GROMACS .gro file of C-alpha atoms in nm:
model
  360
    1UNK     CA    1  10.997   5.100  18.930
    2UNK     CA    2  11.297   5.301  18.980
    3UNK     CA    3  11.425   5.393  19.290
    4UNK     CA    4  11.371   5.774  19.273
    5UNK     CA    5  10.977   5.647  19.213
    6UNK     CA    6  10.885   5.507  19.540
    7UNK     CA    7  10.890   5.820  19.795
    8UNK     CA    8  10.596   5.936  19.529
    9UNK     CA    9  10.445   5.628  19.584
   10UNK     CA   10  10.516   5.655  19.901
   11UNK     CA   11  10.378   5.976  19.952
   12UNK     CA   12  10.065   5.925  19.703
   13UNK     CA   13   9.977   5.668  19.995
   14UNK     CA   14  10.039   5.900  20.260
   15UNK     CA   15   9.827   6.138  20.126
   16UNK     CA   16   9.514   5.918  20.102
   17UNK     CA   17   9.559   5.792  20.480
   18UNK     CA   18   9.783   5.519  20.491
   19UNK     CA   19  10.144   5.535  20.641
   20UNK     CA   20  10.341   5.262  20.585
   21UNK     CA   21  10.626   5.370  20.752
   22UNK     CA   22  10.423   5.341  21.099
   23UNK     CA   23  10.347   5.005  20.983
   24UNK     CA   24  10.701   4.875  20.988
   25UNK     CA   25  10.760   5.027  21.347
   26UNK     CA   26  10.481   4.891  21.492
   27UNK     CA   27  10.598   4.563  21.377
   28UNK     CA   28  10.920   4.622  21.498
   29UNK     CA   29  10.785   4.697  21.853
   30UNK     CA   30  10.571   4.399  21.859
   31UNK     CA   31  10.868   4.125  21.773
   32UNK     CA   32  10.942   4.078  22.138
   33UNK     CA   33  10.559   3.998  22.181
   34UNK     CA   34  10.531   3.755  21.917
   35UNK     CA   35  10.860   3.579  21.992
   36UNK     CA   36  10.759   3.469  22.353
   37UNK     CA   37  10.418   3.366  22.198
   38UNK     CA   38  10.599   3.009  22.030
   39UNK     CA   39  10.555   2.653  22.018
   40UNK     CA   40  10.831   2.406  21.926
   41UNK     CA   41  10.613   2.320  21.644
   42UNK     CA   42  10.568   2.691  21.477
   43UNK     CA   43  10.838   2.747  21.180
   44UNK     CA   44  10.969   3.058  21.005
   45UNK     CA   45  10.877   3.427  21.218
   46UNK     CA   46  10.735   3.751  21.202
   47UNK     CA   47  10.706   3.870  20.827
   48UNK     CA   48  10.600   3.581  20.595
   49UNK     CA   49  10.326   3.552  20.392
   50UNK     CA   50  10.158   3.262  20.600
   51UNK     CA   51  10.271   3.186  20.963
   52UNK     CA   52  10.359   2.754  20.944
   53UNK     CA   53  10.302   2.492  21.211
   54UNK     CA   54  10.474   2.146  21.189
   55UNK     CA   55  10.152   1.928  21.095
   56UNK     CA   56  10.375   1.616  21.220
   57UNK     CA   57  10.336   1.695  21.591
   58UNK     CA   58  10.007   1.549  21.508
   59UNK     CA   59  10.108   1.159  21.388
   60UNK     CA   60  10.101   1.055  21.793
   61UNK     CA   61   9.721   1.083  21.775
   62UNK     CA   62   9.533   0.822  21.654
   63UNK     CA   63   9.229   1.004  21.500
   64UNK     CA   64   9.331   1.409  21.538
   65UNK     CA   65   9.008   1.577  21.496
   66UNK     CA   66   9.126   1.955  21.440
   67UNK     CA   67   8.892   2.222  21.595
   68UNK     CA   68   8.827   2.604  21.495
   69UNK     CA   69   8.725   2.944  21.646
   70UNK     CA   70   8.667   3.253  21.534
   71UNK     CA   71   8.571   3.554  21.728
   72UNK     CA   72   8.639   3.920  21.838
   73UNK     CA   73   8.592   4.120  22.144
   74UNK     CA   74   8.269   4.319  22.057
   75UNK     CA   75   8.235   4.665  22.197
   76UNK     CA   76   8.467   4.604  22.482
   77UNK     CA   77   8.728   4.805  22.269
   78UNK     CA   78   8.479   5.116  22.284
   79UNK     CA   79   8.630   5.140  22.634
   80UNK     CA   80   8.977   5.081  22.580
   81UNK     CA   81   8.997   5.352  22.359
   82UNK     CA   82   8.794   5.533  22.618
   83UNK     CA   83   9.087   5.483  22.871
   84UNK     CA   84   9.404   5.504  22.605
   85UNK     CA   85   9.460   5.155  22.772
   86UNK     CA   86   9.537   4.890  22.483
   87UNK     CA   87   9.734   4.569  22.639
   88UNK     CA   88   9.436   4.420  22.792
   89UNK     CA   89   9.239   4.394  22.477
   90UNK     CA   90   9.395   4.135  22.289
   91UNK     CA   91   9.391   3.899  22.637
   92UNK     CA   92   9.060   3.897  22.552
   93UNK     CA   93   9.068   3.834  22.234
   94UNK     CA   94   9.221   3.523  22.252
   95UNK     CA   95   9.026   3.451  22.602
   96UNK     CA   96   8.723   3.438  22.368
   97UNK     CA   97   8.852   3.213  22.090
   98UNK     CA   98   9.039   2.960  22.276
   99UNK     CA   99   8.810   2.862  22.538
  100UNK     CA  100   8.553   2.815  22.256
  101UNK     CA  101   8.826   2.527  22.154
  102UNK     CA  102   8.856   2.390  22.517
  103UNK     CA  103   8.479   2.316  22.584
  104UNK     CA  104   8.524   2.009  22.305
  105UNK     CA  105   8.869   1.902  22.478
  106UNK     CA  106   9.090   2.050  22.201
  107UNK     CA  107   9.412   2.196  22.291
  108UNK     CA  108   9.482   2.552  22.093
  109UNK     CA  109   9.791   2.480  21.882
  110UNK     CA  110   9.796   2.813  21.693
  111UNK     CA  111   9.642   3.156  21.650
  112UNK     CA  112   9.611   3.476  21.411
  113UNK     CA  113   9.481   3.823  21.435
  114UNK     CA  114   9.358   4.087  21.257
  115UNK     CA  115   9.334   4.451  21.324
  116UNK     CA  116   9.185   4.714  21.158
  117UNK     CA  117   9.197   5.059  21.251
  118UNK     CA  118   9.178   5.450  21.125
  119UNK     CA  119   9.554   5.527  21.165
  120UNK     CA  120   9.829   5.294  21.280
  121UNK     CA  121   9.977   5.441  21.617
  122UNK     CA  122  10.246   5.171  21.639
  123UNK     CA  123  10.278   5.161  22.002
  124UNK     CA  124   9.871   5.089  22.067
  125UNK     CA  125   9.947   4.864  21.786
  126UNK     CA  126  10.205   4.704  21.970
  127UNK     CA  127  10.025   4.706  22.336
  128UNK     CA  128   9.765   4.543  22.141
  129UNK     CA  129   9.982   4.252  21.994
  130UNK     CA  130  10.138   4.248  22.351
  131UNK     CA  131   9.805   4.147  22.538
  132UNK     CA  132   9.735   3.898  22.257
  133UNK     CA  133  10.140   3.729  22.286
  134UNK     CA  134  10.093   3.763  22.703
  135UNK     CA  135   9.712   3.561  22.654
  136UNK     CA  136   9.860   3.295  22.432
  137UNK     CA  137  10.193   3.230  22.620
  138UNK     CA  138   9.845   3.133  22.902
  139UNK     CA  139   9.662   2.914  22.702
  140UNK     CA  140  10.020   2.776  22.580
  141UNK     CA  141   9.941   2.844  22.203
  142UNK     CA  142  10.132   2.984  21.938
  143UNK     CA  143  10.104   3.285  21.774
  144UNK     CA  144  10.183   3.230  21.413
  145UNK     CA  145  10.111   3.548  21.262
  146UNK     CA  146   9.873   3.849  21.182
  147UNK     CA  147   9.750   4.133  21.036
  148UNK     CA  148   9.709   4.516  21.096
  149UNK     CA  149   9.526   4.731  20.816
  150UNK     CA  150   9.447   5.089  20.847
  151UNK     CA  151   9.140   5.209  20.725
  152UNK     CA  152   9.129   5.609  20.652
  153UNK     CA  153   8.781   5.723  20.612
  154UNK     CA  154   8.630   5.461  20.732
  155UNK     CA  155   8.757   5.453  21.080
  156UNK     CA  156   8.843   5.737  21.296
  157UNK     CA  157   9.205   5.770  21.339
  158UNK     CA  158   9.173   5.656  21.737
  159UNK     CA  159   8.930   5.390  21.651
  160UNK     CA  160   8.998   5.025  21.631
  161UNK     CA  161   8.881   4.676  21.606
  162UNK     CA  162   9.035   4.320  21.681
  163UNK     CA  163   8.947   3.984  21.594
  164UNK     CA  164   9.116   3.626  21.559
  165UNK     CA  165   9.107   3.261  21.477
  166UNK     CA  166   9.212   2.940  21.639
  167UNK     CA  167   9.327   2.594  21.558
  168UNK     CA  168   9.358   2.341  21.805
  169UNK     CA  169   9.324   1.903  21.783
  170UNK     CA  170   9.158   1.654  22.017
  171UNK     CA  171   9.202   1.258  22.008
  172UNK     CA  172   8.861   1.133  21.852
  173UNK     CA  173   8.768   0.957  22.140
  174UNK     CA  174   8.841   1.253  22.395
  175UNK     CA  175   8.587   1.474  22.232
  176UNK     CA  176   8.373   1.624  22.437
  177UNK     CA  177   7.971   1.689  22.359
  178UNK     CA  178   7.623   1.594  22.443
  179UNK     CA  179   7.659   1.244  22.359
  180UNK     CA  180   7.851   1.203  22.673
  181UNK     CA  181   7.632   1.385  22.951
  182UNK     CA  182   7.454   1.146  23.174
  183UNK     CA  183   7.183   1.167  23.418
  184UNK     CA  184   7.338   1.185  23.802
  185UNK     CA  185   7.640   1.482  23.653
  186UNK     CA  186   7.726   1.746  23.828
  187UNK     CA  187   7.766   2.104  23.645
  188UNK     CA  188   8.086   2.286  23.792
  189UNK     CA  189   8.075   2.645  23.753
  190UNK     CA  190   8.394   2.834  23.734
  191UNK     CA  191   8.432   3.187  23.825
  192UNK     CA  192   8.463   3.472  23.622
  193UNK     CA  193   8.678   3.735  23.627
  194UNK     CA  194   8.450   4.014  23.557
  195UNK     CA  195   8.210   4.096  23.221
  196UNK     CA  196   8.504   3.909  23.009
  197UNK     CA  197   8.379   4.026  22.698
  198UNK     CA  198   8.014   3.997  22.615
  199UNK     CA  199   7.768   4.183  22.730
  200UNK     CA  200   7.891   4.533  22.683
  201UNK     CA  201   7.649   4.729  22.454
  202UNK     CA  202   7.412   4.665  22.712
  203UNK     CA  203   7.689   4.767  22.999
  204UNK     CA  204   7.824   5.113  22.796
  205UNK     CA  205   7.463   5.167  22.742
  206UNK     CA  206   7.376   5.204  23.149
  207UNK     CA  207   7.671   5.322  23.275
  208UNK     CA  208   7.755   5.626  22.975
  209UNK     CA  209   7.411   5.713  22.824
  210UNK     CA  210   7.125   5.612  23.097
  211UNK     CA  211   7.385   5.689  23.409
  212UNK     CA  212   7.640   5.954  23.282
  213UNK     CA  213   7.946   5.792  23.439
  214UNK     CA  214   8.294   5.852  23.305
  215UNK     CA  215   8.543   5.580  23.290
  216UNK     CA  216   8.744   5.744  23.564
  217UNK     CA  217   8.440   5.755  23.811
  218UNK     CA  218   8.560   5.587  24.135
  219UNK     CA  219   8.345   5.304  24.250
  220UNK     CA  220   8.305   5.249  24.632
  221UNK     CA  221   8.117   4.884  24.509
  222UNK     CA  222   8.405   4.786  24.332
  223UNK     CA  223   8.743   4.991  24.497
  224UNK     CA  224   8.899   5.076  24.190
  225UNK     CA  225   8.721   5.313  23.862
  226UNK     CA  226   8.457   5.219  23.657
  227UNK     CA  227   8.683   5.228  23.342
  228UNK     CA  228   8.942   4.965  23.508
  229UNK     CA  229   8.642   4.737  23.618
  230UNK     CA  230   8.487   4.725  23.265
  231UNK     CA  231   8.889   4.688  23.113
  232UNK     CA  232   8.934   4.379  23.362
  233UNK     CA  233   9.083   4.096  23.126
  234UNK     CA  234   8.829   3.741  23.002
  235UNK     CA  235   8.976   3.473  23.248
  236UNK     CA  236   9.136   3.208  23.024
  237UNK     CA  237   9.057   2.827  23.141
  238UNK     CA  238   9.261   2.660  22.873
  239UNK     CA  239   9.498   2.455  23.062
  240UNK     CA  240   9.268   2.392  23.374
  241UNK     CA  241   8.981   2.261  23.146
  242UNK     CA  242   9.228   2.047  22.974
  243UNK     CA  243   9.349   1.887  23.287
  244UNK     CA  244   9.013   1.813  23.418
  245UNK     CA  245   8.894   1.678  23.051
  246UNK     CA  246   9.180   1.438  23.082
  247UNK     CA  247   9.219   1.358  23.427
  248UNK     CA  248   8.819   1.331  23.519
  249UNK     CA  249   8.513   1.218  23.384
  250UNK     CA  250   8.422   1.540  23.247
  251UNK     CA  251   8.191   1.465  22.996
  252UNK     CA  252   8.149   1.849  22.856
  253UNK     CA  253   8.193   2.202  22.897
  254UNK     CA  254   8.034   2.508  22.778
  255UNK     CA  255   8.203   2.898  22.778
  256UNK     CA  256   7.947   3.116  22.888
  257UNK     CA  257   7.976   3.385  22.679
  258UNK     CA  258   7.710   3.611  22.462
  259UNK     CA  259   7.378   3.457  22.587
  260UNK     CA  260   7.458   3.387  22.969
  261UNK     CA  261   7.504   3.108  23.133
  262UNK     CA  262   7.161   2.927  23.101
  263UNK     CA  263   7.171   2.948  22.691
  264UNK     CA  264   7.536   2.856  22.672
  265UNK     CA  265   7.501   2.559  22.889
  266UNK     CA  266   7.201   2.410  22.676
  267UNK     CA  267   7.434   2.446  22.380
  268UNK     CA  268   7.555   2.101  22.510
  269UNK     CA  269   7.275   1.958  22.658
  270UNK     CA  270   7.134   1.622  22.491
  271UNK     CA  271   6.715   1.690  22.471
  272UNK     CA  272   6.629   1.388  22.624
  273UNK     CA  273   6.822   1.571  23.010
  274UNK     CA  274   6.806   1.829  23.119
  275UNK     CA  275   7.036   2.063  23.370
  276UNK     CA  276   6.902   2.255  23.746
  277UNK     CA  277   7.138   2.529  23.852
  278UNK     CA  278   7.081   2.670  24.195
  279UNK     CA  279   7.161   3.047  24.222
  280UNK     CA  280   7.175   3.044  24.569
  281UNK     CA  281   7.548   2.847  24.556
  282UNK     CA  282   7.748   3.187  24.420
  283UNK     CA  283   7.732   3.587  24.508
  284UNK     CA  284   7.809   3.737  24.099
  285UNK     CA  285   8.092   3.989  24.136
  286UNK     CA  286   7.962   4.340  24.263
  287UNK     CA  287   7.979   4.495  23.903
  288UNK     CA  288   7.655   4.248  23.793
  289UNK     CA  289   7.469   4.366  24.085
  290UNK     CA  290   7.564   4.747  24.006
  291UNK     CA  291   7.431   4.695  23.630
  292UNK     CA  292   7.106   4.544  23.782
  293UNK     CA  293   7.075   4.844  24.012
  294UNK     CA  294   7.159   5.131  23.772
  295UNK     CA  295   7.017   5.024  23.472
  296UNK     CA  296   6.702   4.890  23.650
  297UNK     CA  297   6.783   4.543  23.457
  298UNK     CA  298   6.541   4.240  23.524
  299UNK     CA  299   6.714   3.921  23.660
  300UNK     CA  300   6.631   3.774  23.328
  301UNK     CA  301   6.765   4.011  23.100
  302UNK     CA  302   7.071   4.022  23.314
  303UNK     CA  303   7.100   3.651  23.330
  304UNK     CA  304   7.069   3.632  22.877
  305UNK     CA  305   7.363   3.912  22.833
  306UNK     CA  306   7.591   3.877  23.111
  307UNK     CA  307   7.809   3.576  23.252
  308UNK     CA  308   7.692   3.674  23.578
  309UNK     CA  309   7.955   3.528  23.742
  310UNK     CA  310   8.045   3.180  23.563
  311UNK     CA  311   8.270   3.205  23.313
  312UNK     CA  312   8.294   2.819  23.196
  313UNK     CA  313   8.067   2.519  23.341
  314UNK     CA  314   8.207   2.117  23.318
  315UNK     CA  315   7.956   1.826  23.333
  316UNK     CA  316   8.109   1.618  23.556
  317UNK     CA  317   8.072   1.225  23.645
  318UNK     CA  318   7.929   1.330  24.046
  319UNK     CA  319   8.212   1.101  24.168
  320UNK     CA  320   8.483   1.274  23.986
  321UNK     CA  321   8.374   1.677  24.124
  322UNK     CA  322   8.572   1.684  24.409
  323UNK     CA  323   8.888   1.586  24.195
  324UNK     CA  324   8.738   1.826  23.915
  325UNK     CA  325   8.741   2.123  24.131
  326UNK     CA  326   9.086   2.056  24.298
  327UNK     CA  327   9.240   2.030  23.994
  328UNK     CA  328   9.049   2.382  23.866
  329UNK     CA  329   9.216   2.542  24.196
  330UNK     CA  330   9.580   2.375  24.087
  331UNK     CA  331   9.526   2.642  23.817
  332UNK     CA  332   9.449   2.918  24.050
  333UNK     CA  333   9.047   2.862  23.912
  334UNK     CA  334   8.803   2.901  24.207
  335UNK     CA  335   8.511   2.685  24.080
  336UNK     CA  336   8.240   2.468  24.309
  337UNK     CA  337   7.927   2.212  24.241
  338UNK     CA  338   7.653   2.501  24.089
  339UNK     CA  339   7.377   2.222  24.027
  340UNK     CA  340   7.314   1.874  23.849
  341UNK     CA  341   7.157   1.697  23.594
  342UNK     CA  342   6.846   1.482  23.527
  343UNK     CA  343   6.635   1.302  23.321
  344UNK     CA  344   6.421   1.579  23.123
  345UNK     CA  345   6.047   1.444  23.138
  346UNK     CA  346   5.990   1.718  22.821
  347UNK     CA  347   6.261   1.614  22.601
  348UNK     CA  348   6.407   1.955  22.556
  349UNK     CA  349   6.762   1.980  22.692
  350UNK     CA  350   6.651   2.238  22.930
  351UNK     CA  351   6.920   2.457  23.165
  352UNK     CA  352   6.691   2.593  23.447
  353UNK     CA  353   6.803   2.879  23.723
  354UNK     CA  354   6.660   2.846  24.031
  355UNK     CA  355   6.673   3.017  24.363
  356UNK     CA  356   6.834   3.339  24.428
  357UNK     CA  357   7.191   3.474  24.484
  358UNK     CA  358   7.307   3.549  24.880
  359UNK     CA  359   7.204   3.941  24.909
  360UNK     CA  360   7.033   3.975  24.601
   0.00000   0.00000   0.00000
């Protein structure tokens, strides 16, 4: 093609949606981002085909099981784009995918994302990339490489989605599962930050369409807007579950994500125990009580969308939960004993929720 040929190509593109030229600048504003986001291990940088990770990092294990997640952030980014507020988004992208990694004792080694939107705005594209870089510098994970693709026509030009995948290893006999839950654990609950990122078809659906609130209604329950409560970023627990999955006998973990807490915790659970939580040992943040209140939500529907208040749960030798829980703080993670486990006479690997929280 000859060089007088590519501004019609060029434009030809233009013309159907797609600007290429806002492309390149949103990568250029996003290097910064992406450069703090490294490992030793990561070759090359921004702009190859494939990002590359040094596979030899992994010859000190004996048996490196390698460990997967893929996930986005749902409808969470209906209210970013709500709020014009974009560098909070992709902390929670990468809140969702690596703690998926963690509950099996894997450390994150690497990451990718993908972004698809109407029309490339380079610096939401950037803020974006930002909140993912910022989230993986956190979980101490590289972030390899990426991809942004506009969409004319099929997405409105302010509308956006985000998703990602993770790789991360664990020693063979450091995984974490089932098999290793015993009768006489503990299950330490740690605390959420807010929703995280589940939850909120349910949440937009009380607070915009049942309620009428705005984004910028001011909430005496929670002391800032409703928008900034619902934009608050998915705690990551990376490095704190790691330490206590080494240092304790922590025998597994669940991330209590879309489902609540009671069906992500019997994700884990062997069927011949079963697990008692009592509610009673945590107050949920004020924003779980204001969707139960609003939106006239049962307990139990509540309790099957929403975290509620526990963001990740460790099965924990009963001996070892005082060490468990000091070590969670270490990482700035308030956590405490939530319940135990038994023998389960119905052979069903039940979680039960019993009790009530203070003031509810």
């Amino acid at each position: 093609m000859s060089d007088s040929a590519a501004p019609t190509t060029q434009g030809a593109y233009a013309r159907a949606g797609v600007d290429i030229h806002a492309a390149d600048k949103a990568v250029d504003l996003m290097k910064a981002s992406i450069e703090r986001a490294r490992r030793p291990e990561m070759l090359g940088g921004l702009g190859g085909f494939a990002g590359l990770f040094d596979a030899s990092a992994l010859t000190s294990y004996k048996r490196p099981l390698l460990a997967t997640s893929t996930d986005g952030v749902g409808t969470k980014v209906a209210v970013a784009q709500m709020m014009d507020k974009h560098d909070t988004i992709g902390f929670d992208l990468v809140g969702m995918v690596v703690d998926d990694l963690v509950v099996c004792g894997a450390e994150p080694l690497f990451m990718t994302d993908y972004i698809a939107t109407g029309k490339v705005v380079p610096e939401r594209i950037a803020a974006i990339v930002k909140g993912i870089a910022d989230a993986c510098v956190e979980a101490g994970c590289a972030l390899v490489g990426g991809e942004t693709a506009e969409h004319p026509g099929l997405l409105a030009p302010d509308e956006y989605d985000v998703a990602g995948a993770t790789t991360g290893v664990v020693e063979a006999d450091m995984l974490l599962g089932p098999g290793r839950v015993r009768p006489g654990d503990v299950v330490i609950a740690m605390a959420a930050s807010g929703l995280h990122s589940n939850g909120y078809s349910l949440v937009r659906h009380v607070f915009f369409t049942e309620a009428g609130w705005t984004v910028d209604r001011q909430v005496d329950e929670l002391g800032r807007t409703l928008g900034e409560e619902l934009l608050e970023p998915t705690r990551i627990y990376t490095k704190a579950g790691l330490a206590i999955a080494r240092e304790t006998r922590t025998h597994a973990m669940a991330h209590i994500t879309g489902g609540g807490l009671a069906n992500n915790l019997a994700r884990v659970m062997p069927v011949e125990l079963r697990a008692t939580l009592d509610r009673a040992t945590w107050t949920p943040g004020p924003i779980f009580d204001l969707v139960r209140k609003v939106g006239e939500v049962s307990q139990p529907d509540l309790e099957a969308t929403l975290n509620c208040g526990v963001g990740m749960v460790a099965l924990t030798h009963a001996d070892d939960a005082d060490a468990a829980i000091a070590r969670l703080a270490d990482h700035g993670i308030t956590s405490w004993v939530a319940g135990e486990v038994d023998v389960d006479p119905d052979q069903t690997g039940t979680v039960r929720l019993v009790g009530q929280h203070p003031g509810w």
